[in-house]
Each structure stands twice: as C-alpha cells, then as structure tokens.
Coordinates of C-alpha atoms in Angstrom, one line a residue:
M7 CA -2.6 15.3 -9.4
G8 CA -5.4 16.1 -11.7
V9 CA -5.4 14.8 -15.3
L10 CA -5.1 18.4 -16.6
S11 CA -2.2 19.2 -14.4
F12 CA -0.5 15.9 -15.5
I13 CA -1.0 16.9 -19.2
T14 CA 0.2 20.4 -18.5
R15 CA 3.3 19.0 -16.8
L16 CA 4.0 16.6 -19.6
L17 CA 3.7 19.3 -22.2
G18 CA 5.4 21.9 -20.2
L19 CA 5.2 25.6 -20.6
G20 CA 5.4 26.8 -24.1
R21 CA 3.9 23.6 -25.4
R22 CA 7.0 21.5 -25.7
F23 CA 6.4 17.8 -25.4
S24 CA 8.7 16.6 -22.8
G25 CA 8.2 12.9 -23.3
T26 CA 9.8 10.4 -25.6
P27 CA 8.9 10.1 -29.3
E28 CA 7.2 6.8 -28.4
Q29 CA 5.1 8.5 -25.7
Y30 CA 4.2 11.1 -28.3
L31 CA 3.1 8.4 -30.7
A32 CA 0.9 6.8 -27.9
M33 CA -0.6 10.3 -27.1
V34 CA -1.5 10.9 -30.8
Q35 CA -3.0 7.4 -31.1
Y36 CA -5.0 8.1 -27.9
M37 CA -6.3 11.4 -29.3
A38 CA -7.1 9.9 -32.7
K39 CA -9.0 7.1 -31.0
K40 CA -11.0 9.6 -28.9
N41 CA -11.9 11.5 -32.0
N42 CA -12.7 8.3 -34.1
A43 CA -12.6 4.9 -32.5
E44 CA -11.8 3.3 -35.9
Y45 CA -9.2 5.9 -37.1
T46 CA -7.2 5.1 -40.2
A47 CA -3.4 5.2 -40.6
E48 CA -3.9 8.4 -42.7
E49 CA -5.9 10.0 -39.9
L50 CA -3.2 9.1 -37.4
L51 CA -0.6 10.7 -39.6
Q52 CA -2.8 13.8 -39.9
W53 CA -3.2 14.0 -36.1
G54 CA 0.6 13.6 -35.6
E55 CA 1.3 16.5 -38.0
V56 CA -1.4 18.7 -36.6
M57 CA -0.2 18.2 -33.0
Q58 CA 3.2 19.3 -34.1
K59 CA 1.7 22.6 -35.3
V60 CA 0.6 23.4 -31.8
M61 CA 3.5 22.1 -29.8
K62 CA 7.2 21.4 -30.3
V63 CA 8.2 17.7 -30.4
N64 CA 11.6 16.2 -30.6
L65 CA 11.1 13.0 -32.7
E66 CA 14.8 12.0 -32.8
P67 CA 16.0 9.5 -33.9
Y68 CA 13.0 9.3 -36.2
Q69 CA 13.0 11.5 -39.4
D70 CA 9.4 12.6 -39.0
F71 CA 6.0 11.5 -37.6
R72 CA 5.4 9.0 -40.4
D73 CA 8.8 7.3 -39.6
L74 CA 7.8 7.2 -35.9
A75 CA 4.3 5.8 -36.7
E76 CA 5.7 3.1 -39.0
N77 CA 8.8 2.1 -37.0
G78 CA 8.2 3.2 -33.4
T79 CA 6.5 1.2 -30.7
P80 CA 4.1 3.4 -28.6
D81 CA 5.0 3.7 -25.0
L82 CA 1.6 3.5 -23.3
S83 CA 2.7 4.1 -19.8
M84 CA 1.8 7.8 -19.8
I85 CA -1.5 7.2 -21.7
E86 CA -2.6 4.6 -19.2
K87 CA -2.2 7.1 -16.4
V88 CA -4.0 9.8 -18.4
D89 CA -6.8 7.5 -19.3
G90 CA -7.2 6.4 -15.7
K91 CA -7.4 10.1 -14.6
V92 CA -9.9 10.9 -17.4
K93 CA -12.1 8.0 -16.4
E94 CA -11.9 9.1 -12.7
M95 CA -12.9 12.6 -13.7
E96 CA -15.8 11.3 -15.8
Q97 CA -17.0 9.2 -12.9
R98 CA -17.0 12.2 -10.6
R99 CA -18.9 14.2 -13.1
D100 CA -21.4 11.5 -13.7
L101 CA -21.9 11.0 -9.9
K102 CA -22.4 14.8 -9.4
Q103 CA -25.0 14.9 -12.2
A104 CA -26.8 11.8 -10.9
I105 CA -27.0 13.3 -7.4
Y106 CA -27.6 17.0 -8.3
G107 CA -29.1 16.8 -11.8
P108 CA -27.8 17.4 -15.3
D109 CA -27.1 21.1 -14.6
A110 CA -25.0 20.5 -11.5
D111 CA -22.0 22.6 -10.9
L112 CA -19.1 20.3 -11.7
G113 CA -16.4 22.6 -10.3
D114 CA -13.0 21.8 -11.5
D115 CA -14.3 18.6 -13.2
D116 CA -15.8 20.9 -15.9
V117 CA -12.9 21.7 -18.1
M118 CA -14.9 24.3 -20.0
K119 CA -15.6 26.4 -17.0
S120 CA -12.7 25.6 -14.5
N121 CA -10.1 28.3 -13.8
D122 CA -7.6 25.6 -13.0
E123 CA -4.3 26.1 -14.7
G124 CA -4.6 22.8 -16.5
A125 CA -8.1 23.5 -17.7
V126 CA -7.2 26.9 -19.1
F127 CA -4.2 25.3 -20.8
A128 CA -6.4 22.5 -22.3
R129 CA -8.9 25.0 -23.6
K130 CA -6.2 27.1 -25.3
M131 CA -4.7 24.0 -26.9
V132 CA -8.0 22.7 -28.2
K133 CA -8.8 26.2 -29.5
D134 CA -5.5 26.2 -31.4
L135 CA -6.1 22.6 -32.6
S136 CA -9.5 23.7 -34.0
Q137 CA -7.6 25.8 -36.6
H138 CA -6.3 22.5 -38.1
V139 CA -8.9 19.9 -37.1
R140 CA -12.6 19.6 -37.9
F141 CA -14.4 18.7 -34.7
P142 CA -18.0 17.4 -34.5
D143 CA -20.6 20.2 -34.8
E144 CA -21.6 20.1 -31.1
E145 CA -17.9 20.4 -30.1
E146 CA -17.4 23.2 -32.6
R147 CA -20.2 25.2 -31.0
K148 CA -18.5 24.8 -27.6
L149 CA -15.2 26.0 -29.1
D150 CA -16.9 29.1 -30.4
D151 CA -17.9 30.0 -26.9
L152 CA -14.2 29.9 -25.7

C-alpha cells in the first residue's frame, strides 16, 4: 500500500481521524517536525489545533489538544510506518531523477501531479491547511497552482 493510500485510510472519508488520540499526537508531532525540525511546544499546539480545523478528531479522554500534548504519550507505530513509506517514495523519486534527469516523469511518486486517490486527497488537505498555516514561499507557490 502506498503512503498516500495509508494516510487516506487512516483519516477515512470525510477527514475523520480514525486512530487513537496518542496516534494523533504522534502525527501532529511528525508534521510539526517536517515543517520545522526544532519546533516549539507552542508550535505543536498550533499544529494540533489547525489539524482539528480540517479533520474531525476524537481526543477523549483528553479535554483538548493541549491536555493530550501535556499528558499523552505519542503512539509512534503509525508514524514509523508512514515515515518508512515516505522515505521509500523519496528514494524512488531520487532514483528516477538520477537515471532520467531532474525533469523525469515521476508517475504516482509525484504527489502534485498524480491522479491517485491518495494524492488527490493529500493535495486537498494541504490546500485546506494553507488557510491556517503559513508554508515556506516555494511551497506557497506550489499551492497556488493547485
């Protein structure tokens, strides 16, 4: 299963997070780290709140994301799988570009161009997140093209 299909399955249709609160915490930490390797506690809280604006998350028994971040233990099992799939996809992309050049057709490994259900879902979600998150300028330009 591709990484995007895995994420789509985890989030489900209608963007409802189907994992545990602890898995959600791990996912938010992963996303915050991808955005800024040295993210602060405040940035983590912002990511958690923003993600809840674009998907439904059941945080019970925690009161809110702050309570989860302060008292929960992240369940990294899902993120380890996702990270492995992301690295595998990046390696395939790098290999294709090394063989065929920087403008090589990356097929379904190019999330920005793929018609794969997971890629379309990911683009829509990132576009929705862009209403609440400031991405680096280069990434903002890519989002404008969506």
